Coordinates of C-alpha atoms and ligand atoms in Angstrom, one line a residue:
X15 CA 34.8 11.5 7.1
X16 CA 32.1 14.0 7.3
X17 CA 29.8 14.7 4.5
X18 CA 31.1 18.3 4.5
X19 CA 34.8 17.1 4.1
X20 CA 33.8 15.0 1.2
X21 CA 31.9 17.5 -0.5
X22 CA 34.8 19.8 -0.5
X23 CA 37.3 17.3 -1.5
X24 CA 35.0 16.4 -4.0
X25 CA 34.7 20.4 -5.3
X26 CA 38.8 20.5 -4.8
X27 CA 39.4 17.2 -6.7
X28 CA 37.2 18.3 -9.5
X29 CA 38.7 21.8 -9.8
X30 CA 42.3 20.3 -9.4
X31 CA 41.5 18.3 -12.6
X32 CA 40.0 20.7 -15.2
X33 CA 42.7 23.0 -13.8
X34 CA 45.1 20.5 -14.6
X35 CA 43.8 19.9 -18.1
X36 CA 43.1 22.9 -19.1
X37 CA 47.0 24.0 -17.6
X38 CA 48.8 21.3 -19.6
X39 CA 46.9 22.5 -22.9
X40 CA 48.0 25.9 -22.6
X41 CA 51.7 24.8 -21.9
X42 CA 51.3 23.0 -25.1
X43 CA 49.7 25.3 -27.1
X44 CA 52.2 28.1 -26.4
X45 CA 55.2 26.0 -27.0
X46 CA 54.1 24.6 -29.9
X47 CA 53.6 27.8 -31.3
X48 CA 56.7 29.7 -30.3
X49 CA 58.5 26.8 -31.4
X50 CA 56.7 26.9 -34.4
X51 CA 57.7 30.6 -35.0
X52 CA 61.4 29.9 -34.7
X53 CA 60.7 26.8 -37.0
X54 CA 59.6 29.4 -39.5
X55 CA 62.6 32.2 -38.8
X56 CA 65.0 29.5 -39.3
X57 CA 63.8 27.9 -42.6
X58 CA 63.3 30.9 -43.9
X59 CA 66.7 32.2 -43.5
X60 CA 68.3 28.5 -45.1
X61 CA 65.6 29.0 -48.0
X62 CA 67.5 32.7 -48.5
X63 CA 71.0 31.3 -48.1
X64 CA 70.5 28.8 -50.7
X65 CA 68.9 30.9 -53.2
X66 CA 71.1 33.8 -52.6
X67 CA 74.1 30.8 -53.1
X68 CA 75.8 30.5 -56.6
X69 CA 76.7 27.7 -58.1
X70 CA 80.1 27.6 -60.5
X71 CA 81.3 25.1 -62.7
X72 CA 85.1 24.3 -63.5
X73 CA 85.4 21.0 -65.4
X74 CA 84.6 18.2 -63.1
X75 CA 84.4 21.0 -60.1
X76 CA 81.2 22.6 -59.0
X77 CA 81.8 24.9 -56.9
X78 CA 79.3 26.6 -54.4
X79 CA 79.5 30.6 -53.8
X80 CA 77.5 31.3 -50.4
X81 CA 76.8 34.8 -49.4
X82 CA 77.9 36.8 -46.9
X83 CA 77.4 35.2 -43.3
X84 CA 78.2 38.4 -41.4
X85 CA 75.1 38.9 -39.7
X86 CA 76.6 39.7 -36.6
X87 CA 73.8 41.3 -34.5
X88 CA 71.3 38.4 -35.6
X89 CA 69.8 35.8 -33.5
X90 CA 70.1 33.0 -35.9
X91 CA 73.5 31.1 -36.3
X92 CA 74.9 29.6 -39.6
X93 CA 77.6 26.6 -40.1
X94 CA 78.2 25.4 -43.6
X95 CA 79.7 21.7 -43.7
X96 CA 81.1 20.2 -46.5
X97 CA 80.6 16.4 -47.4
X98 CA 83.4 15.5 -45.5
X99 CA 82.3 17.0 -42.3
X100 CA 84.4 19.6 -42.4
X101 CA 83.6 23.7 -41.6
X102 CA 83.6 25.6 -44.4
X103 CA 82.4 29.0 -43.2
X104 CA 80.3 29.9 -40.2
X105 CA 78.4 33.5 -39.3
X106 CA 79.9 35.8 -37.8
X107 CA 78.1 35.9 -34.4
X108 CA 79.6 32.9 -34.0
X109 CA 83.0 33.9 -33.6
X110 CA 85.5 30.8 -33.0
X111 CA 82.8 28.2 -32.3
X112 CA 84.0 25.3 -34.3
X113 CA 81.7 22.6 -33.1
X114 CA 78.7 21.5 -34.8
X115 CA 76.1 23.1 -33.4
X116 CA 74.2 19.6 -34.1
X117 CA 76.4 17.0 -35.0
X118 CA 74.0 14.2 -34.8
X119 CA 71.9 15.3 -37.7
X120 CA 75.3 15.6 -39.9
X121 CA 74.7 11.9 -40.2
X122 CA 71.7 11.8 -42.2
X123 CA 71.0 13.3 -45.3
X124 CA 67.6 14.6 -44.6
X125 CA 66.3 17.7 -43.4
X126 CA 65.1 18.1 -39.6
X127 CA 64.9 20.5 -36.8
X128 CA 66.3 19.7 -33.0
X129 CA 66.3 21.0 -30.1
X130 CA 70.2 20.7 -28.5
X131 CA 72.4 22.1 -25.6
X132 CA 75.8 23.6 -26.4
X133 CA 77.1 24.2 -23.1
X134 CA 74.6 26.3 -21.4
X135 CA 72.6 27.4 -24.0
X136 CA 69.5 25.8 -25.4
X137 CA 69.3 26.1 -29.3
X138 CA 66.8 24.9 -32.0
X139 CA 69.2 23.8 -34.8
X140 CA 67.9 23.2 -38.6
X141 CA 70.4 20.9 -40.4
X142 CA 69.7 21.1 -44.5
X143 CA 71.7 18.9 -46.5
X144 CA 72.9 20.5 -49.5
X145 CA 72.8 18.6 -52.7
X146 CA 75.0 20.0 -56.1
X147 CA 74.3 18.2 -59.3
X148 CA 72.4 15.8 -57.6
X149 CA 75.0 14.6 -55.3
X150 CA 74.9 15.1 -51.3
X151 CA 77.6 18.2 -51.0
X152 CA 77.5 19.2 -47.5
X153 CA 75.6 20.7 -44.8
X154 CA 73.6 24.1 -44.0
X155 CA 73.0 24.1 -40.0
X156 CA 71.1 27.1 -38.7
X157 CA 70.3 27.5 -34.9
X158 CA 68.3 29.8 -32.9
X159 CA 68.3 30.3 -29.1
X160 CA 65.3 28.7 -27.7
X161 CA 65.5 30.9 -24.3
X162 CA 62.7 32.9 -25.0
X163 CA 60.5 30.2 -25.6
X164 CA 62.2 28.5 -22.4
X165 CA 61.9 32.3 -20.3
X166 CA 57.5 31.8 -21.6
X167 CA 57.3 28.4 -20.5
X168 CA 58.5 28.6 -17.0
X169 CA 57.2 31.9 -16.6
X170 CA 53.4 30.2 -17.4
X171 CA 54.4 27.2 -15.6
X172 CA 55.0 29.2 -12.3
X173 CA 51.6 30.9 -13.3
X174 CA 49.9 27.9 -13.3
X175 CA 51.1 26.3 -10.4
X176 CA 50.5 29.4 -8.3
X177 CA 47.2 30.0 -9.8
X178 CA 45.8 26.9 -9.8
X179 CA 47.3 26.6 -5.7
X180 CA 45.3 29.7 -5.2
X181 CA 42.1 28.7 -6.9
X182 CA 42.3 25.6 -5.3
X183 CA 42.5 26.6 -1.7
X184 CA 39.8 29.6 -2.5
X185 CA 37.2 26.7 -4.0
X186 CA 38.6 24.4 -1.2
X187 CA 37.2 27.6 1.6
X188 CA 34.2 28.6 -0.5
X189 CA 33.3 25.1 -0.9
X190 CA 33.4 24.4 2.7
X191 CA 31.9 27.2 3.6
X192 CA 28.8 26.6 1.2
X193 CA 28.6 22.8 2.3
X194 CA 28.3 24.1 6.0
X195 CA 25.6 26.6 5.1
X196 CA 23.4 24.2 3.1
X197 CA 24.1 21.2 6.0
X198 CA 23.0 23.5 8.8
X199 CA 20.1 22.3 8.9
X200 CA 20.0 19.2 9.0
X201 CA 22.6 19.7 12.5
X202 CA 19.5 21.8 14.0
X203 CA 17.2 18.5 12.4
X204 CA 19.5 15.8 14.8
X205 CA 19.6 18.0 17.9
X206 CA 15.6 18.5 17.5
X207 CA 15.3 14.6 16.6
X208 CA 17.9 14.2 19.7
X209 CA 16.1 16.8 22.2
X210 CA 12.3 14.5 21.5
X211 CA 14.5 11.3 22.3
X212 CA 15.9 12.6 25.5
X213 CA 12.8 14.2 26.8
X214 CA 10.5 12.2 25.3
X215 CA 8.6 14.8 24.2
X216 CA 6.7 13.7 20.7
X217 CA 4.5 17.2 20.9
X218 CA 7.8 19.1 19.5
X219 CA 8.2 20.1 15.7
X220 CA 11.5 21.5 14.4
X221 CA 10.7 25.5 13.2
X222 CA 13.0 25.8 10.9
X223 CA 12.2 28.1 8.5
X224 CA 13.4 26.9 5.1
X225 CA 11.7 27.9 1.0
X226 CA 9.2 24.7 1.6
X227 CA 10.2 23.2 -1.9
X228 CA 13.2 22.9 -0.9
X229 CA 15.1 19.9 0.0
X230 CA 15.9 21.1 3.2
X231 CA 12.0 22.2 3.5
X232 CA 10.7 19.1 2.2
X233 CA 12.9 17.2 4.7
X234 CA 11.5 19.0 7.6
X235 CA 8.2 18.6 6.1
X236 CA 8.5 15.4 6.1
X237 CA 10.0 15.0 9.7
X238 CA 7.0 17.0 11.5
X239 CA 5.0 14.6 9.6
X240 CA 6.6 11.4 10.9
X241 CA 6.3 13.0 14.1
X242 CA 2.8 14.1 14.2
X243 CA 1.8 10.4 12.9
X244 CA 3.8 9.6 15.4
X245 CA 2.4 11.6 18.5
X246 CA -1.1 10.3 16.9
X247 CA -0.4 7.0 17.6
X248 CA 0.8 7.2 20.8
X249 CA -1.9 9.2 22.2
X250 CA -4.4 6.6 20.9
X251 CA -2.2 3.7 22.3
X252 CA -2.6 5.2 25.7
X253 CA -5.8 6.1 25.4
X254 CA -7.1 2.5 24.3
X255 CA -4.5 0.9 27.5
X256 CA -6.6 3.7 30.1
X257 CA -9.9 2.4 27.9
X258 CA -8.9 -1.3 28.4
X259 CA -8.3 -0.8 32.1
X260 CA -11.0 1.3 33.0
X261 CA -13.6 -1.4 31.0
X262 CA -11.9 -4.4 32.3
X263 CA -12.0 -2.9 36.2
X264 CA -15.6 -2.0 36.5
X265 CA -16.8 -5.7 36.1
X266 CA -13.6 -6.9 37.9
X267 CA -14.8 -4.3 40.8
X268 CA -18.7 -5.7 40.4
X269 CA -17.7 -9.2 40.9
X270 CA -15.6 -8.6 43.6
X271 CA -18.0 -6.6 45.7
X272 CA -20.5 -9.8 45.2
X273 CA -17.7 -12.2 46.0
X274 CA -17.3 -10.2 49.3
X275 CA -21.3 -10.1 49.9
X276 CA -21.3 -13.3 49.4
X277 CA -18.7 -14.6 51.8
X278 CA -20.7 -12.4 54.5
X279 CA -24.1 -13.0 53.8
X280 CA -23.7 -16.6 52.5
X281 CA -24.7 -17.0 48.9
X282 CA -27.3 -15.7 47.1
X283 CA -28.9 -16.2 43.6
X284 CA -28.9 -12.6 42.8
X285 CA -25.3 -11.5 43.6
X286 CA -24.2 -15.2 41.9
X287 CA -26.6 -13.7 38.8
X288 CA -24.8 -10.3 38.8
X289 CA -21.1 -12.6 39.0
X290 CA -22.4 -14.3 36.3
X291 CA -24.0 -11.2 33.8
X292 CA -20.2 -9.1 34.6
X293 CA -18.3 -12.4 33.8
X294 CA -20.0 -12.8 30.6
X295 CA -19.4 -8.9 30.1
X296 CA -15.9 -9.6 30.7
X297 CA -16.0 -12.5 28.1
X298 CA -17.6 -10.4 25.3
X299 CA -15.4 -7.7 25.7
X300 CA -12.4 -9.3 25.6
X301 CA -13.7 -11.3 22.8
X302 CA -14.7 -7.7 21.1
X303 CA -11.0 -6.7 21.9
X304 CA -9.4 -9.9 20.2
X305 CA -11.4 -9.6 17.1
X306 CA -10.5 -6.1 16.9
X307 CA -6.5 -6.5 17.5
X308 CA -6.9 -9.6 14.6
X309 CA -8.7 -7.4 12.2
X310 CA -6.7 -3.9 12.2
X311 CA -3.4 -6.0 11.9
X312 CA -5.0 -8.2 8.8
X313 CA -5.2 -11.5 10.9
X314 CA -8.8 -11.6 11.3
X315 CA -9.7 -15.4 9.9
X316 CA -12.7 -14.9 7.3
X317 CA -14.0 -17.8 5.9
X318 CA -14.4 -16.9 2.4
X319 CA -18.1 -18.4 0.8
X320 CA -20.9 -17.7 -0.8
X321 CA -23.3 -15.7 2.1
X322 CA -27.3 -15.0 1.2
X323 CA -27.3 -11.8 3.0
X324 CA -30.8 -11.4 3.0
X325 CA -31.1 -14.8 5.0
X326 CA -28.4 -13.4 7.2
X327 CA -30.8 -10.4 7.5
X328 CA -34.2 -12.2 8.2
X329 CA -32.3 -13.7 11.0
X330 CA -31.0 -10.7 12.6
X331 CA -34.7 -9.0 11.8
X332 CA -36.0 -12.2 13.7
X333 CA -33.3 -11.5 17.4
X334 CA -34.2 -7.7 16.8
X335 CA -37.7 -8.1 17.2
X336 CA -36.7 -10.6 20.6
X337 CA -34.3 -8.0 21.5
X338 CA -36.4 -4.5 21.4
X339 CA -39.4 -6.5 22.8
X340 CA -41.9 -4.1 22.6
X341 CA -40.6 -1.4 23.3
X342 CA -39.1 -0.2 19.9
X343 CA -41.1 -1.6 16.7
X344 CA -38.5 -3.3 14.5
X345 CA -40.0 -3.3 11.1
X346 CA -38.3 -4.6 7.8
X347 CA -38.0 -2.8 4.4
X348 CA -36.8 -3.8 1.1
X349 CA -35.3 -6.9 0.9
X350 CA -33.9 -7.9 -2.3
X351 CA -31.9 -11.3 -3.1
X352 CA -28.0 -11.0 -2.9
X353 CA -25.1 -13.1 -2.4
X354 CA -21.7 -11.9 -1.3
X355 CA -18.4 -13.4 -0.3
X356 CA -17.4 -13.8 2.9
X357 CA -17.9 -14.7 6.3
X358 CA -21.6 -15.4 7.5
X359 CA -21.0 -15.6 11.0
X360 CA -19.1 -12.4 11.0
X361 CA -21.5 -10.2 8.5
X362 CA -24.2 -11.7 11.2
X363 CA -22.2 -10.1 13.9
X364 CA -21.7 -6.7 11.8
X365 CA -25.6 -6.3 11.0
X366 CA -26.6 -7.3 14.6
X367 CA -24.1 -4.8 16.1
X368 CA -26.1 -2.1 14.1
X369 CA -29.5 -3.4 14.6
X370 CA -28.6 -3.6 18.5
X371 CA -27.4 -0.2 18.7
X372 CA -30.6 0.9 17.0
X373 CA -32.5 -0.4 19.5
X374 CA -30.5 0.6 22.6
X375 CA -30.2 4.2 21.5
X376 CA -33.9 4.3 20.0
X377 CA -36.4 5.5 23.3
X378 CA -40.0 3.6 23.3
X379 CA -42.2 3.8 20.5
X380 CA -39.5 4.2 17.8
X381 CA -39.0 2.6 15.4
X382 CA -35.8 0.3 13.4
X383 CA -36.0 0.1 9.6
X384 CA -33.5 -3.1 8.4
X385 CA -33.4 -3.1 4.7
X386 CA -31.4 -4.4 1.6
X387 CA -31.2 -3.1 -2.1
X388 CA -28.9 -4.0 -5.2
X389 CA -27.3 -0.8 -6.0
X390 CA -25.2 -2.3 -9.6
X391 CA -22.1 -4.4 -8.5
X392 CA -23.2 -3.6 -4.6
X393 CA -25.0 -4.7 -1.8
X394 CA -26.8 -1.7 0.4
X395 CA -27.7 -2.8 3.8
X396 CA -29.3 -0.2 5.8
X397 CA -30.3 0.2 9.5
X398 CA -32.6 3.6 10.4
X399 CA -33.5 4.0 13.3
X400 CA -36.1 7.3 14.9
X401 CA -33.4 7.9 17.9
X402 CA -31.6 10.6 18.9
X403 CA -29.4 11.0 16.0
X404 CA -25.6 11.7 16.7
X405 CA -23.9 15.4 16.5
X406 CA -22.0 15.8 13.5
X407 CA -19.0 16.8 15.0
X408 CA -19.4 13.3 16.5
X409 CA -20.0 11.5 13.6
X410 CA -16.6 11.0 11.9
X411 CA -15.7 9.4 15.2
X412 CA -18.4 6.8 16.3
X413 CA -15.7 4.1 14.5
X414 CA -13.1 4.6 16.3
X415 CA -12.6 2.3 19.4
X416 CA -14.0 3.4 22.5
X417 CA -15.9 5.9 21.5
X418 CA -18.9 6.6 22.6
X419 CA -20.9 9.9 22.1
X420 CA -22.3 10.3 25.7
X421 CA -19.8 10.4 28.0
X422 CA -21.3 9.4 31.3
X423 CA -24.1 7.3 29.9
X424 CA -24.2 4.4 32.4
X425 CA -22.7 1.4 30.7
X426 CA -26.5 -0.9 29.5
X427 CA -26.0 -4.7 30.2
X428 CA -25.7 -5.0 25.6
X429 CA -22.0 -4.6 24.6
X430 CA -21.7 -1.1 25.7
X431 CA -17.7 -0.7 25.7
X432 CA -17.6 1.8 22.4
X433 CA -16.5 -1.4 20.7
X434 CA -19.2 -2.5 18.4
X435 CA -18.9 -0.2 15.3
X436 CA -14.8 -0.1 15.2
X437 CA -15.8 -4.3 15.1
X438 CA -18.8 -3.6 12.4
X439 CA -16.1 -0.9 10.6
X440 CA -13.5 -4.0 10.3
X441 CA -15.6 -6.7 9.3
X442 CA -16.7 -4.8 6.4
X443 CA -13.5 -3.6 5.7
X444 CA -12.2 -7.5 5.5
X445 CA -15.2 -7.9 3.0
X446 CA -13.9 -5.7 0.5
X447 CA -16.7 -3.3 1.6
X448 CA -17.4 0.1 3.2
X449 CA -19.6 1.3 6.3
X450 CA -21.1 5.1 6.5
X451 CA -22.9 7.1 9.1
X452 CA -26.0 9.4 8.3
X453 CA -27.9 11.1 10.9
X454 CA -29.9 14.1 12.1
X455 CA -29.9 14.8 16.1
X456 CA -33.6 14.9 17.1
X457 CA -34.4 13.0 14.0
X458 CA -32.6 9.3 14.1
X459 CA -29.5 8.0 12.2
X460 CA -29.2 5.3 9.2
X461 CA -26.2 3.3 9.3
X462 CA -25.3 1.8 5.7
X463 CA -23.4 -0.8 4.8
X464 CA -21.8 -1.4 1.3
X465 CA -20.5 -4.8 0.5
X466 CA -19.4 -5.9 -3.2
X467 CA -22.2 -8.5 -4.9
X468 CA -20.4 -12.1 -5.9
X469 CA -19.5 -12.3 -9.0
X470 CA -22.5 -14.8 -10.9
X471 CA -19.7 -17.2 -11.4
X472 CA -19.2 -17.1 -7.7
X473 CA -22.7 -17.1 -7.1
X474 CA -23.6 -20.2 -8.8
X475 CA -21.2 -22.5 -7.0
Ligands
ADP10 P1 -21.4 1.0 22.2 O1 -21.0 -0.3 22.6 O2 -21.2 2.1 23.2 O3 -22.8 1.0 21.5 P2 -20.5 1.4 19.5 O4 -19.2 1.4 18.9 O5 -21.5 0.5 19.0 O6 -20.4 1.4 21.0 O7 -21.1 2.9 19.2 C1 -20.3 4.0 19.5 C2 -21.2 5.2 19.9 O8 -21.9 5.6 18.8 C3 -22.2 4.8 20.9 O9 -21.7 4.9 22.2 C4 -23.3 5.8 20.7 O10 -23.1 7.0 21.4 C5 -23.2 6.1 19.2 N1 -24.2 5.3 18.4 C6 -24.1 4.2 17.8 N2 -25.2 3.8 17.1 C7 -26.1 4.8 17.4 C8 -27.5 5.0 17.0 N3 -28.1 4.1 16.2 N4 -28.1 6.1 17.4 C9 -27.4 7.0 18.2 N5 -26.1 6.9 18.6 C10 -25.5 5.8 18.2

């Protein structure tokens, strides 16, 4: 069943039932009181019989006097039985009716009201017994004719039952109606959701206008999200596959064209160096691309001890010197005492990533400052270098994988693939820490690195 059809029968079922409460008070309500009303006519008119009666006493004989019963035009009937059960004068509207008008209630010797058919008619019938000098004498019985209250009843009944038919099929429409309205859009939401799976097209958004704190608003809000997210990952899937490719074909293509020279010329020790140099290449980067793929889905394997960073960073002072030669001075700053948790080899592999690419990038006669302070519960590594710098519209994304800020640079024999900082960005993720880019084009850039000090405790064993 569709949510609209259960809506409305939800609306209708609801409605039916206060209808049907509310309905089966009123019927009450009203019958009680007419009923009531004709209660009251009726012991009214035996309280005036009896008081109007006389009582006579001859010797042992009482002997009752009633008054006239000759109310011929009124609504109310009178029978007076004596103790035996037999009728010793009736009102005159009821002309040779001889019956009792209720003769189960001659039985008992207590006053009571019923409600009783004589033929056709439908009467309310008081019985009162009547009591001389203490002893049960006879019987009053009064009746009235209950049409009236019978004529209100059915005419409310047929009110009812047309009037709550009515109301139920207009709240039955209206509520279908309103369901369909306030569902509309989430039919336009599946046929957008349906047209992006068919064409495959993740660039759509639905346009629906809707009040935006609405549910409705908040759903499609939501939705354009999911699919911008969405569109944003996809893109960057495809571009890291074309990345991939394109970095793993031009060694591929290098080794190749040597294989080939080779076969013609016979072998020599250059081409079997440049075989070599793009097989390592090849090596690294698809090393570079496994550690990545571990470390953005949490599987990286950290070793977890106690690292002396600035050890870790006299080291990677000591290849940086090798590395730049002499043609960038590598020179070494503050260098405070710190341990940290983690992974030596890997913090190694962060710090020379950033001390490599401060040499590569830095032109002759630069200069690479390494340094280390304790900033309270952190560890500041920083690497400046007197380079280039990188634009700031650049900056946010020197991270991400593959980047790289010049284009059509030609790839340099070090790393190279765009690689090395989304590697550095992970490791110090996995360390609890955080890695930020400063830098002034013209001027150089200072990469720093933030990792959380070992706790003493940590630190001592
Ligand atoms: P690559 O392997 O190309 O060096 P990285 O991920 O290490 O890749 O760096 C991304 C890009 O950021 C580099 O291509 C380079 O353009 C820029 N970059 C990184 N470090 C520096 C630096 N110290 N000075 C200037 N540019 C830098």
């Amino acid at each position: 069943m569709s949510l609209r059809a259960r809506l409305t029968l939800a609306y209708s079922a609801v409605l039916a039932g206060v209808l049907l409460v509310f309905g089966a008070a009123l019927y009450l309500i009203l019958s009680f009181s007419l009923i009531i009303q004709i209660d009251q006519t009726l012991a009214r008119s035996a309280e005036e019989i009896l008081r109007t009666s006389r009582v006579t006493t001859q010797r042992d004989l009482r002997i009752l006097t009633l008054p006239s019963l000759q109310f011929a035009s009124s609504n109310v009937y009178v029978q007076v039985w004596n103790a035996e059960g037999a009728l010793i004068a009736s009102s005159s509207n009821m002309g040779a009716f001889e019956q009792p008008l209720d003769a189960l209630s001659l039985q008992e010797p207590t006053q009571q009201f019923r409600d009783v058919r004589v033929g056709e008619v439908h009467l309310r019938v008081l019985t009162v017994p009547v009591v001389l000098a203490s002893e049960p004498s006879g019987f009053l019985q009064l009746a009235a004719p209950m049409a009236v209250v019978d004529r209100a009843r059915e005419s409310l009944l047929i009110f009812l039952a047309v009037g709550g038919a009515l109301a139920l099929l207009i709240a039955a429409g209206l509520g279908s109606w309103t369901a369909r309205r306030a569902l509309r859009p989430l039919d336009t939401i599946t046929e957008t959701a349906l047209q992006i799976t068919r064409a495959d097209d993740l660039s759509r958004r639905i346009t629906l206008e809707a009040p935006p704190a609405s549910e409705v608003g908040r759903l499609i809000r939501a939705f354009n999200e999911t699919l911008e997210r969405l569109e944003a990952l996809f893109t960057s899937q495809r571009r890291f596959l074309a990345d991939v490719s394109h970095e793993l074909r031009t060694p591929l293509t290098a080794i190749r064209g040597n294989v080939d020279l080779i076969r013609r010329m016979g072998a020599d020790p250059e081409s079997l160096e440049a075989i070599q140099s793009e097989a390592d290449r090849l090596i690294r980067l698809v090393g570079d691309l496994l550690l990545l793929a571990q470390a953005e889905t949490g599987n990286l394997p950290l070793a977890r001890a106690p690292v002396e960073v600035d050890t870790v960073l006299l080291e990677v002072f000591q290849q940086g010197r090798v590395l730049a030669q002499e043609r960038v001075e590598v020179v070494l700053g503050d260098l405070d005492q710190a341990l940290v948790m983690g992974d030596r080899d890997r913090l190694k592999q962060l710090f020379l990533n950033l001390v490599a690419n401060a040499i590569q990038y830095t032109p002759h006669h630069g200069r690479v400052t390494l340094g280390m302070k304790l900033v309270g519960e952190w560890v500041h590594v920083s690497v400046a270098d007197t380079g280039p710098g990188i634009p700031a519209d650049e900056l946010p994304h020197v991270f991400e994988r593959f980047y790289r800020v010049d284009k059509s640079r030609r790839r340099p024999s070090l790393g190279g693939a765009g690689l090395g900082l989304s590697i550095a960005y992970w490791i110090t993720r996995n360390h609890g820490g955080r890695i930020e880019a400063a830098s002034e084009t013209g001027k150089g850039s200072t990469f720093s690195v933030w990792l959380p000090l070992a706790s003493s405790k940590a630190g001592n064993d």
